[in-house]
Short mmCIF file of N, CA and C in Angstrom, two decimals:
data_model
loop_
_atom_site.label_atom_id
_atom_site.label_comp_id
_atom_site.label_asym_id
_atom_site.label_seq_id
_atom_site.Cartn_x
_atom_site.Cartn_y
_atom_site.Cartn_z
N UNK L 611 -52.96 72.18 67.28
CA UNK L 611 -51.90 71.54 68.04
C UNK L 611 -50.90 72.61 68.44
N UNK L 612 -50.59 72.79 69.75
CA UNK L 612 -49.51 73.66 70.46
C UNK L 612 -48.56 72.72 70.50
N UNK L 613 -47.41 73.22 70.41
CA UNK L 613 -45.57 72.69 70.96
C UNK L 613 -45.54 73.64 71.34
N UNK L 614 -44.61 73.03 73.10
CA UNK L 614 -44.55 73.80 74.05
C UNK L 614 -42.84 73.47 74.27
N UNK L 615 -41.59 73.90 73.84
CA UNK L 615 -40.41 73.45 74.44
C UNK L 615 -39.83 74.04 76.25
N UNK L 616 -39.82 72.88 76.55
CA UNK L 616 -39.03 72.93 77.87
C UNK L 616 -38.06 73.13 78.25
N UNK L 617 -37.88 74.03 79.37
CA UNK L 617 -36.58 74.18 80.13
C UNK L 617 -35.55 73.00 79.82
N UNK L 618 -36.32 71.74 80.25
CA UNK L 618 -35.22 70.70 80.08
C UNK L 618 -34.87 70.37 78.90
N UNK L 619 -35.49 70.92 77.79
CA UNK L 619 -35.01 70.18 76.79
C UNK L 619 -36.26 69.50 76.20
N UNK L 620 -37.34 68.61 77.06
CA UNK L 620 -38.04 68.29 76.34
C UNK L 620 -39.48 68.84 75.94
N UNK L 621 -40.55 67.76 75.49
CA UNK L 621 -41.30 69.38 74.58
C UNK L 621 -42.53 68.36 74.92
N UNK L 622 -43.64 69.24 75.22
CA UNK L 622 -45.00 68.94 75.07
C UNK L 622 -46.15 69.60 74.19
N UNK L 623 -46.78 68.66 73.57
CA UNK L 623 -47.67 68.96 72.47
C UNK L 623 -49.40 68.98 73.41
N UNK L 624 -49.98 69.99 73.14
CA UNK L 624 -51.45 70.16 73.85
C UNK L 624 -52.23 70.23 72.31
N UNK L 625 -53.07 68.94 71.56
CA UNK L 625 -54.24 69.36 70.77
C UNK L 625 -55.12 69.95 71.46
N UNK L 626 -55.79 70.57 70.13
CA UNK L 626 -57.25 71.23 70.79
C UNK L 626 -57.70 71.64 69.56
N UNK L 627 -59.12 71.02 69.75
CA UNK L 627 -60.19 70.92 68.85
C UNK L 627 -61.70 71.38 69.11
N UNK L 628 -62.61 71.95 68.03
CA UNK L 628 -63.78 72.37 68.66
C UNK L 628 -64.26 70.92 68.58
N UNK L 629 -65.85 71.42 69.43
CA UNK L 629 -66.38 69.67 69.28
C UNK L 629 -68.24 70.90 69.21
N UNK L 630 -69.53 69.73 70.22
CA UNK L 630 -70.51 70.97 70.32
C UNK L 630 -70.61 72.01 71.52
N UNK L 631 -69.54 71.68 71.89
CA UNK L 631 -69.32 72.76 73.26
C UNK L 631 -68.67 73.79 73.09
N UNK L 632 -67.54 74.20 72.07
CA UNK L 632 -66.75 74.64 71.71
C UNK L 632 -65.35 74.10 71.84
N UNK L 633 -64.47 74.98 72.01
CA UNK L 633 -63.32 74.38 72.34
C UNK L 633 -63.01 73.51 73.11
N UNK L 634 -61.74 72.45 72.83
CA UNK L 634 -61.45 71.62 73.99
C UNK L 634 -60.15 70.79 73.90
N UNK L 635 -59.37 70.67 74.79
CA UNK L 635 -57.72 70.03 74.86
C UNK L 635 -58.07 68.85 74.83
N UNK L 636 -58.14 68.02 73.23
CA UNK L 636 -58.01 66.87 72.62
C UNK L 636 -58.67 66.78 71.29
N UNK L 637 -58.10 65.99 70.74
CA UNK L 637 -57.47 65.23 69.56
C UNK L 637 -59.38 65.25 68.96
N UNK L 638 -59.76 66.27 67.65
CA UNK L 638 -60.83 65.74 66.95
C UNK L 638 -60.89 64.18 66.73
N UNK L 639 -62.03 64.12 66.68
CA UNK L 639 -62.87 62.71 66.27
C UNK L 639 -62.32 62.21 65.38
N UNK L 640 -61.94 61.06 65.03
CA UNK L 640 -61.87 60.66 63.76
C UNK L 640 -60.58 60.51 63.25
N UNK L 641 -59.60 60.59 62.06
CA UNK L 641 -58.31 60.40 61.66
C UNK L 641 -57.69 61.83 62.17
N UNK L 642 -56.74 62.28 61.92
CA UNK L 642 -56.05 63.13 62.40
C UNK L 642 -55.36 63.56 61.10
N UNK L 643 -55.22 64.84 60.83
CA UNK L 643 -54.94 65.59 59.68
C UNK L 643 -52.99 66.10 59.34
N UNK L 644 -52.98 65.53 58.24
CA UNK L 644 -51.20 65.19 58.45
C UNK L 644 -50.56 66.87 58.73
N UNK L 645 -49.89 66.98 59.38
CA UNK L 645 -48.42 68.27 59.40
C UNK L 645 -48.47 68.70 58.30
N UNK L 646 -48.81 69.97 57.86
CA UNK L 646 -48.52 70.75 56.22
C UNK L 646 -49.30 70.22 54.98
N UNK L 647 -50.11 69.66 54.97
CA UNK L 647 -50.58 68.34 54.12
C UNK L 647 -51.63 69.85 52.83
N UNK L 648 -51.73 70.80 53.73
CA UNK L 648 -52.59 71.75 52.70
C UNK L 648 -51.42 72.63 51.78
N UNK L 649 -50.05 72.75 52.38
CA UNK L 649 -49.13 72.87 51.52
C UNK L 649 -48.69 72.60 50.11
N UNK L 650 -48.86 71.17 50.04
CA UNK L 650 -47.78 70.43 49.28
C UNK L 650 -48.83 70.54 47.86
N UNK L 651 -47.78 70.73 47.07
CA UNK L 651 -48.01 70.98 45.36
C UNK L 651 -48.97 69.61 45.19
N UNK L 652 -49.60 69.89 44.14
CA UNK L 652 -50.40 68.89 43.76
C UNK L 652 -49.76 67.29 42.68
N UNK L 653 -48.48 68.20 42.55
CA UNK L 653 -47.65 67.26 41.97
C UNK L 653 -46.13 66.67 42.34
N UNK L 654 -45.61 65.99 41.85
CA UNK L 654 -43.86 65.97 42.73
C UNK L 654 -43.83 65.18 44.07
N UNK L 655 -42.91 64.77 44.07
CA UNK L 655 -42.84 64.07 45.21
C UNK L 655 -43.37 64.53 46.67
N UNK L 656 -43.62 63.94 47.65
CA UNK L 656 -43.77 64.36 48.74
C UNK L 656 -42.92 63.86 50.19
N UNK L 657 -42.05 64.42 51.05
CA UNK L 657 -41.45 63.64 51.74
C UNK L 657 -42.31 63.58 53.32
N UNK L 658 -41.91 62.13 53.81
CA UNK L 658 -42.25 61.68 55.48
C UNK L 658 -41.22 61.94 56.15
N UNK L 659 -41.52 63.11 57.76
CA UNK L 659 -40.15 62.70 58.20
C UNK L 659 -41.08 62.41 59.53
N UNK L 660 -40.96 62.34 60.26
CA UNK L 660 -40.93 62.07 61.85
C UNK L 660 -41.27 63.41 62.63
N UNK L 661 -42.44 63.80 62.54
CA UNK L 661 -42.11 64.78 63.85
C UNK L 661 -41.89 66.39 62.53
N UNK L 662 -42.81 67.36 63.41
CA UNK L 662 -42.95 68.53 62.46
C UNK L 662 -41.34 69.20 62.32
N UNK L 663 -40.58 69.44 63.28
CA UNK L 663 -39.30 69.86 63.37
C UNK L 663 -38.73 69.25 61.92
N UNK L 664 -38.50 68.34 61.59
CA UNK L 664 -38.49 67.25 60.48
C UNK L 664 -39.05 68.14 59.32
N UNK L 665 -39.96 67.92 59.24
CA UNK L 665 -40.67 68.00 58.09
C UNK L 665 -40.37 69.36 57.53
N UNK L 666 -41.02 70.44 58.89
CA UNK L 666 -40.46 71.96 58.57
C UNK L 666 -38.70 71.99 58.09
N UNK L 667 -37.45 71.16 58.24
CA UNK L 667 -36.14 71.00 57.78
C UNK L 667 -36.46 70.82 56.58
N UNK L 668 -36.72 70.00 56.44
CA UNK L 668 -37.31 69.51 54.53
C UNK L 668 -37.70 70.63 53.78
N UNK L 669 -38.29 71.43 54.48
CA UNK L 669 -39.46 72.50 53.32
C UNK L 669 -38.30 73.65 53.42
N UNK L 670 -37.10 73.43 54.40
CA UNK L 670 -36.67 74.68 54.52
C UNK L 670 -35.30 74.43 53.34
N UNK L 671 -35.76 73.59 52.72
CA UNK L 671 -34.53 73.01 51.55
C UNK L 671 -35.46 73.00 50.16
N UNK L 672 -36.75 73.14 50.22
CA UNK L 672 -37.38 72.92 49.05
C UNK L 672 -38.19 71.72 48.55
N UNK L 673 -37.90 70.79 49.57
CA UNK L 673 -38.82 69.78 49.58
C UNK L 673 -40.04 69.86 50.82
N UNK L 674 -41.61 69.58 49.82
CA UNK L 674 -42.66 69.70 50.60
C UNK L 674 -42.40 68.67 51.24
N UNK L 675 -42.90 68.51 52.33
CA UNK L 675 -43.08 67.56 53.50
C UNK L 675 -44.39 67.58 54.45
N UNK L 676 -44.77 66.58 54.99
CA UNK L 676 -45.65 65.92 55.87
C UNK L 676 -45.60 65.16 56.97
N UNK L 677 -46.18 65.43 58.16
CA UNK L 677 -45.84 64.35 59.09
C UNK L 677 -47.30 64.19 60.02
N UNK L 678 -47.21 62.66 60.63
CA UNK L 678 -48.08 62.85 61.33
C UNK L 678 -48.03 63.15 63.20
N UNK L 679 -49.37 63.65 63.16
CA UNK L 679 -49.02 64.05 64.67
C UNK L 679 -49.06 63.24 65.62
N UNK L 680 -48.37 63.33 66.88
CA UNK L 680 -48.19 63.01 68.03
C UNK L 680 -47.14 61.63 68.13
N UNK L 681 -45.97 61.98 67.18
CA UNK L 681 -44.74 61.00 66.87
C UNK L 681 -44.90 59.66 66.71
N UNK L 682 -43.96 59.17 66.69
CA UNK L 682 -43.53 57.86 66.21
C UNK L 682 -44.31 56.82 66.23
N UNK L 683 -45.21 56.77 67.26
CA UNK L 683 -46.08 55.41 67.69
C UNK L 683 -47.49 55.94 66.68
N UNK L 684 -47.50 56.98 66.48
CA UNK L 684 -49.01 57.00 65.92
C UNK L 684 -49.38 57.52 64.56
N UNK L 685 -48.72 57.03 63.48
CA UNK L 685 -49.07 56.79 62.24
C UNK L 685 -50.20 56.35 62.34
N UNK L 686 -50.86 55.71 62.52
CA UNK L 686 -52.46 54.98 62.53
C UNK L 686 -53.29 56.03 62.85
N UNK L 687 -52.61 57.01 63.45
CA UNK L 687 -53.97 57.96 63.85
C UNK L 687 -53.72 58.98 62.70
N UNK L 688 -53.36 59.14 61.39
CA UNK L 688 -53.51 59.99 61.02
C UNK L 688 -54.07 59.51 59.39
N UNK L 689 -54.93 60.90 58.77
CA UNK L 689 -55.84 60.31 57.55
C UNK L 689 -54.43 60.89 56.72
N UNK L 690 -53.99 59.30 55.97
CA UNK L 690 -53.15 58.81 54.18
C UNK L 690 -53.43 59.81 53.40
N UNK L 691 -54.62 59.60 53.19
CA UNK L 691 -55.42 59.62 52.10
C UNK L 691 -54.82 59.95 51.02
N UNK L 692 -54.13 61.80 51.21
CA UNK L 692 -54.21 62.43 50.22
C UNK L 692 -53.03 62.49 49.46
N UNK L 693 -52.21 61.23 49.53
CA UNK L 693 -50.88 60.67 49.48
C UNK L 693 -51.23 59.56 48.43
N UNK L 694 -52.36 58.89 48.38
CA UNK L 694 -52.66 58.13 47.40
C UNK L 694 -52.14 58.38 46.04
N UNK L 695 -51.54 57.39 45.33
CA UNK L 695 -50.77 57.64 44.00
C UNK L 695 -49.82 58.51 44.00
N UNK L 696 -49.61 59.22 45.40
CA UNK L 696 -48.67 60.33 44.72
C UNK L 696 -46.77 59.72 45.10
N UNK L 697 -45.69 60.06 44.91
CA UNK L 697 -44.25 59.43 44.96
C UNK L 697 -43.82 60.03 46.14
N UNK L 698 -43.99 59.26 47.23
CA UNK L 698 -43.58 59.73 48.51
C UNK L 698 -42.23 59.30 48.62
N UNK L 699 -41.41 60.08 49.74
CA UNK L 699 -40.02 59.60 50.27
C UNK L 699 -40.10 59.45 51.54
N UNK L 700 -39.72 58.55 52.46
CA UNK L 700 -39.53 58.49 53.94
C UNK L 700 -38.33 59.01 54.32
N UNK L 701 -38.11 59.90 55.21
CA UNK L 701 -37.19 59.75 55.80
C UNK L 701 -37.04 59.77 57.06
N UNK L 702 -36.87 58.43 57.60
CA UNK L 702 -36.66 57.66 58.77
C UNK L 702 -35.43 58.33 59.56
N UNK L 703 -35.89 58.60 61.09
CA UNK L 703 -34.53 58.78 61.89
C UNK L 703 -33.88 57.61 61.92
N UNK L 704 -32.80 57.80 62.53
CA UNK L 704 -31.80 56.83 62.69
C UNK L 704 -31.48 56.22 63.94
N UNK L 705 -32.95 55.19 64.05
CA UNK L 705 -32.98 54.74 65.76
C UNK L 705 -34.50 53.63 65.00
N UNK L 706 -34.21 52.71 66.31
CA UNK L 706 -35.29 51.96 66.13
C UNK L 706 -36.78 52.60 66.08
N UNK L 707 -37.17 53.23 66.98
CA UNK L 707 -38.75 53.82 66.54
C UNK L 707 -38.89 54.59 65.13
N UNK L 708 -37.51 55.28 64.72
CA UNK L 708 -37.81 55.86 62.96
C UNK L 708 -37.91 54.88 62.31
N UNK L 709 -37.09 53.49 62.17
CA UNK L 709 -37.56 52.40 61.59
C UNK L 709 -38.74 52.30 61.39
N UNK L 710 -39.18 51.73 62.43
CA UNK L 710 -40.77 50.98 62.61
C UNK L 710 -41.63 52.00 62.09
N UNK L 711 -41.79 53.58 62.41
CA UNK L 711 -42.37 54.60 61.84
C UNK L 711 -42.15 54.32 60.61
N UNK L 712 -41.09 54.64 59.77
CA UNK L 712 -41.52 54.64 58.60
C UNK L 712 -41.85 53.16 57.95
N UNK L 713 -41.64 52.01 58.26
CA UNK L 713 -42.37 50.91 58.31
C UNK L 713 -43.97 50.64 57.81
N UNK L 714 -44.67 51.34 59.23
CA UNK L 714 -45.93 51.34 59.59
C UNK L 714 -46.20 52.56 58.38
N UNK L 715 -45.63 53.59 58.11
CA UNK L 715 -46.33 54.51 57.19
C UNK L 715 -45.96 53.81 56.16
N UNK L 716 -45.02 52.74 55.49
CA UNK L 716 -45.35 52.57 54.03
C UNK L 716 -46.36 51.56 54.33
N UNK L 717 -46.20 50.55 55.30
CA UNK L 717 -47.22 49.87 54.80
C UNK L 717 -48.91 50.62 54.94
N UNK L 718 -48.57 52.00 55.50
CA UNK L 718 -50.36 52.01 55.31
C UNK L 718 -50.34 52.72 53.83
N UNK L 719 -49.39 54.00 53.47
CA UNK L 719 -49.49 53.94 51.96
C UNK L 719 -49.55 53.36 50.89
N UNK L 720 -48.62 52.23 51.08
CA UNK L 720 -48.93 51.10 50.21
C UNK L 720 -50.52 50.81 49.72
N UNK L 721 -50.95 50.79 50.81
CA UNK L 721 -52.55 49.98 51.20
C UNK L 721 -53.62 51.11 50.47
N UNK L 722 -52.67 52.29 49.90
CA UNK L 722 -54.11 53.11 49.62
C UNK L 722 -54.90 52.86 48.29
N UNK L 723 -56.02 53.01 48.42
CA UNK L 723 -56.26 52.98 46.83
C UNK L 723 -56.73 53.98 46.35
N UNK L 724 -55.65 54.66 45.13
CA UNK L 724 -54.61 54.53 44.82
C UNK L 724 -52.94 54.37 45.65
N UNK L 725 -52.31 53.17 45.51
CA UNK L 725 -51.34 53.20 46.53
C UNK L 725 -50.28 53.99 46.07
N UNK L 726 -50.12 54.79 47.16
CA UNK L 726 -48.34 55.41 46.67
C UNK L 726 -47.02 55.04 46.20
N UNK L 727 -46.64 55.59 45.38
CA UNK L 727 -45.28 54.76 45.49
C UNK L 727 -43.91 54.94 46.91
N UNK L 728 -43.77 54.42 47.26
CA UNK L 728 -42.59 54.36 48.36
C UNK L 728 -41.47 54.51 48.31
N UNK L 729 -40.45 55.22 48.85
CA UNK L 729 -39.30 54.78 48.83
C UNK L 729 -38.68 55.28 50.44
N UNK L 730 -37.89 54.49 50.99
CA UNK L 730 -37.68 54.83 52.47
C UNK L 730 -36.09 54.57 52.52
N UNK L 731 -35.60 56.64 52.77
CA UNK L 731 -34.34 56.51 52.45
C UNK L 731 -33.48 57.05 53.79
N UNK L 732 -33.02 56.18 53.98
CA UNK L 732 -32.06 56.49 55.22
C UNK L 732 -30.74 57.08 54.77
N UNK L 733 -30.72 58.38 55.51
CA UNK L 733 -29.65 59.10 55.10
C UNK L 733 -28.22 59.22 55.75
N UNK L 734 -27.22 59.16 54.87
CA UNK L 734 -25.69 59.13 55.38
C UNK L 734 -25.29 59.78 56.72
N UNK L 735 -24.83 59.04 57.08
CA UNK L 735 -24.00 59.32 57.95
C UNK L 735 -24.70 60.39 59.23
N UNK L 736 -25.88 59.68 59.94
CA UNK L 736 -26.59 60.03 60.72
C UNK L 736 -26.03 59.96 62.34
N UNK L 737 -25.50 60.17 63.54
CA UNK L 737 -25.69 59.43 64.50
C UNK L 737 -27.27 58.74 65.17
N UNK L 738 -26.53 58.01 65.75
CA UNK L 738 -27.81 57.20 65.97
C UNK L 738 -29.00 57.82 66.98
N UNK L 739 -30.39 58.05 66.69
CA UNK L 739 -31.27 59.05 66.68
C UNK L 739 -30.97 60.25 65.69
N UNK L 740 -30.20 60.35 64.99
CA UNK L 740 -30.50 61.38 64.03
C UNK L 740 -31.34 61.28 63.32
N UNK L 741 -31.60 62.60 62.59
CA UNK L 741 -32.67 62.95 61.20
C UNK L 741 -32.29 63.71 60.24
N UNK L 742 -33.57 64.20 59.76
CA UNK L 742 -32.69 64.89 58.69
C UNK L 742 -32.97 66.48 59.03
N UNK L 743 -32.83 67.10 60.67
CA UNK L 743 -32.47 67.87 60.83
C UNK L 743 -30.81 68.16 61.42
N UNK L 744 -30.39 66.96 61.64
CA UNK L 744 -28.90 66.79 62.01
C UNK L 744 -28.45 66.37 60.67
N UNK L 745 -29.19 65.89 59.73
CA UNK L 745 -28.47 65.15 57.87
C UNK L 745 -28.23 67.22 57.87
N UNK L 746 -29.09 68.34 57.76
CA UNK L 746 -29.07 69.20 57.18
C UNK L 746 -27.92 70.35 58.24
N UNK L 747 -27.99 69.93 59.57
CA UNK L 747 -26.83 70.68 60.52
C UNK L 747 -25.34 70.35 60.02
N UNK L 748 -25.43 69.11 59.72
CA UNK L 748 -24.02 68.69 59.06
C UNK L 748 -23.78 69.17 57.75
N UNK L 749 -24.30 69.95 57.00
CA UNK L 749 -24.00 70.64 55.98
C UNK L 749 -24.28 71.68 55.35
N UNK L 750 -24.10 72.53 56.70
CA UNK L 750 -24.63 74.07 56.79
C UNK L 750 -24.07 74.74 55.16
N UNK L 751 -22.59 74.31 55.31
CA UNK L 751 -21.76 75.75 54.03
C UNK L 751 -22.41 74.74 52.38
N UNK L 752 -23.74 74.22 52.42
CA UNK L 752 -23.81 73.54 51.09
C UNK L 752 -25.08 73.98 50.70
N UNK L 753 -25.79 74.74 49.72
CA UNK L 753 -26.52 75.51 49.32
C UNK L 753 -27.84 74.64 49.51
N UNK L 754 -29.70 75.60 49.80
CA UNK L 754 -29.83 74.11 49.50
C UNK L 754 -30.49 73.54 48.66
N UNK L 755 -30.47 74.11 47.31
CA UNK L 755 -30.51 73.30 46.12
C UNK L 755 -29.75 72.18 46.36
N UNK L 756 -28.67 72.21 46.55
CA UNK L 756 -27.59 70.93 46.21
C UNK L 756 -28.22 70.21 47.29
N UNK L 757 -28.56 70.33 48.25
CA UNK L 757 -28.96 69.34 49.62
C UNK L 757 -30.06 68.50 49.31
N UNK L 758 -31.43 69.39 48.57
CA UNK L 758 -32.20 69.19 48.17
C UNK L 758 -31.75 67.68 46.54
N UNK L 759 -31.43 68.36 46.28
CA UNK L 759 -31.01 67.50 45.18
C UNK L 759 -30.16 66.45 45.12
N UNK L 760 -29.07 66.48 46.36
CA UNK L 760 -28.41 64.87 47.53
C UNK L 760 -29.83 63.81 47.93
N UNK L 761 -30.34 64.65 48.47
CA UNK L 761 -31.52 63.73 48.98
C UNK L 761 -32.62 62.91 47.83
N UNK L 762 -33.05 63.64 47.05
CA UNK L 762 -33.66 62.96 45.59
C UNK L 762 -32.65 62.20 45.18
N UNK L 763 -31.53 62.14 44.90
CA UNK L 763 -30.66 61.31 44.04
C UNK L 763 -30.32 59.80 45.37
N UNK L 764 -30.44 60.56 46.07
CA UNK L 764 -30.61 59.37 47.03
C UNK L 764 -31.69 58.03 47.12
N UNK L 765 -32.81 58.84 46.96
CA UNK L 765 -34.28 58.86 46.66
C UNK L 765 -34.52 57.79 45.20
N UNK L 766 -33.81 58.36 44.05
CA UNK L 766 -33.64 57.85 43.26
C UNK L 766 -33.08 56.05 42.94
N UNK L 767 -31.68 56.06 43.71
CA UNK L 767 -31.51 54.86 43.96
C UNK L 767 -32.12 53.34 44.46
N UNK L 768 -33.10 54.19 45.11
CA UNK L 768 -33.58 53.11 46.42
C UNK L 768 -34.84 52.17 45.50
N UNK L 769 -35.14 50.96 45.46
CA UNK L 769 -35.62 50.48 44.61
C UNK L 769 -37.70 50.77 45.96
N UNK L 770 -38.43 50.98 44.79
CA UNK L 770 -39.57 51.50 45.74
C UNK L 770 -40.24 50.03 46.49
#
């Protein structure tokens, strides 16, 4: 998967996958393989954000993260799996499609067997479309252990 950012601001993603021809601009067969997913420790929580920008914020605080590709609408296209049993966190932007995204991803984690545990934590004081790359712009002078450790205790609260 290429990200391509634009002049204007916005950004286009080109997959490309071999198939028996060789290469080719689209999406392998089959489920679709989560954002960082060969990363993440075999143990400890794991967080959802929306979109790799997302996820890469997370890891840049110490929390592994995952996302699936080609945003908000397409959780369904990507393989759970390896999320089964393990203590995931959502973190949902702050707009109706992060809703429903993280929505649609607990209920397919839920569904795994082994199902994950859930917790889907919407974070303080977001504007609306924020994430938790604007949760982490808003608190540049704060180390990020401590950021890291705001967000779990957050995490903590939320009943799964």
């Amino acid at each position: 998967m290429a990200r391509f950012d634009k002049p204007d601001g916005s950004k286009e993603f080109r997959p490309a996958s071999r198939n028996e021809h060789g290469w080719v601009l689209s999406d392998p067969a089959g489920s679709l393989p989560l954002y960082r997913l060969n990363e993440i420790p075999p143990t400890g929580p794991v967080i959802v954000t929306e979109g790799e920008k997302c996820a890469d914020a997370a890891w840049s605080i110490g929390l592994p993260a995952v996302t699936s590709p080609h945003g908000a609408r397409s959780a369904g296209k990507a393989d759970w799996s390896a999320l089964g049993g393990r203590d995931v966190i959502i973190l949902p932007d702050n707009d109706e499609a992060g809703r429903s995204y993280a929505a649609e991803v607990a209920r397919i984690l839920t569904s795994l067997d082994p199902p994950a545990q859930v917790k889907v934590v919407e974070l303080p004081d977001l504007p609306v479309s924020g994430d938790v790359v604007d949760y982490l712009d808003n608190q540049k002078n704060v180390e990020p252990e401590r950021l890291r450790a705001r967000i779990l205790k957050l995490a903590e609260a939320v009943p799964k």
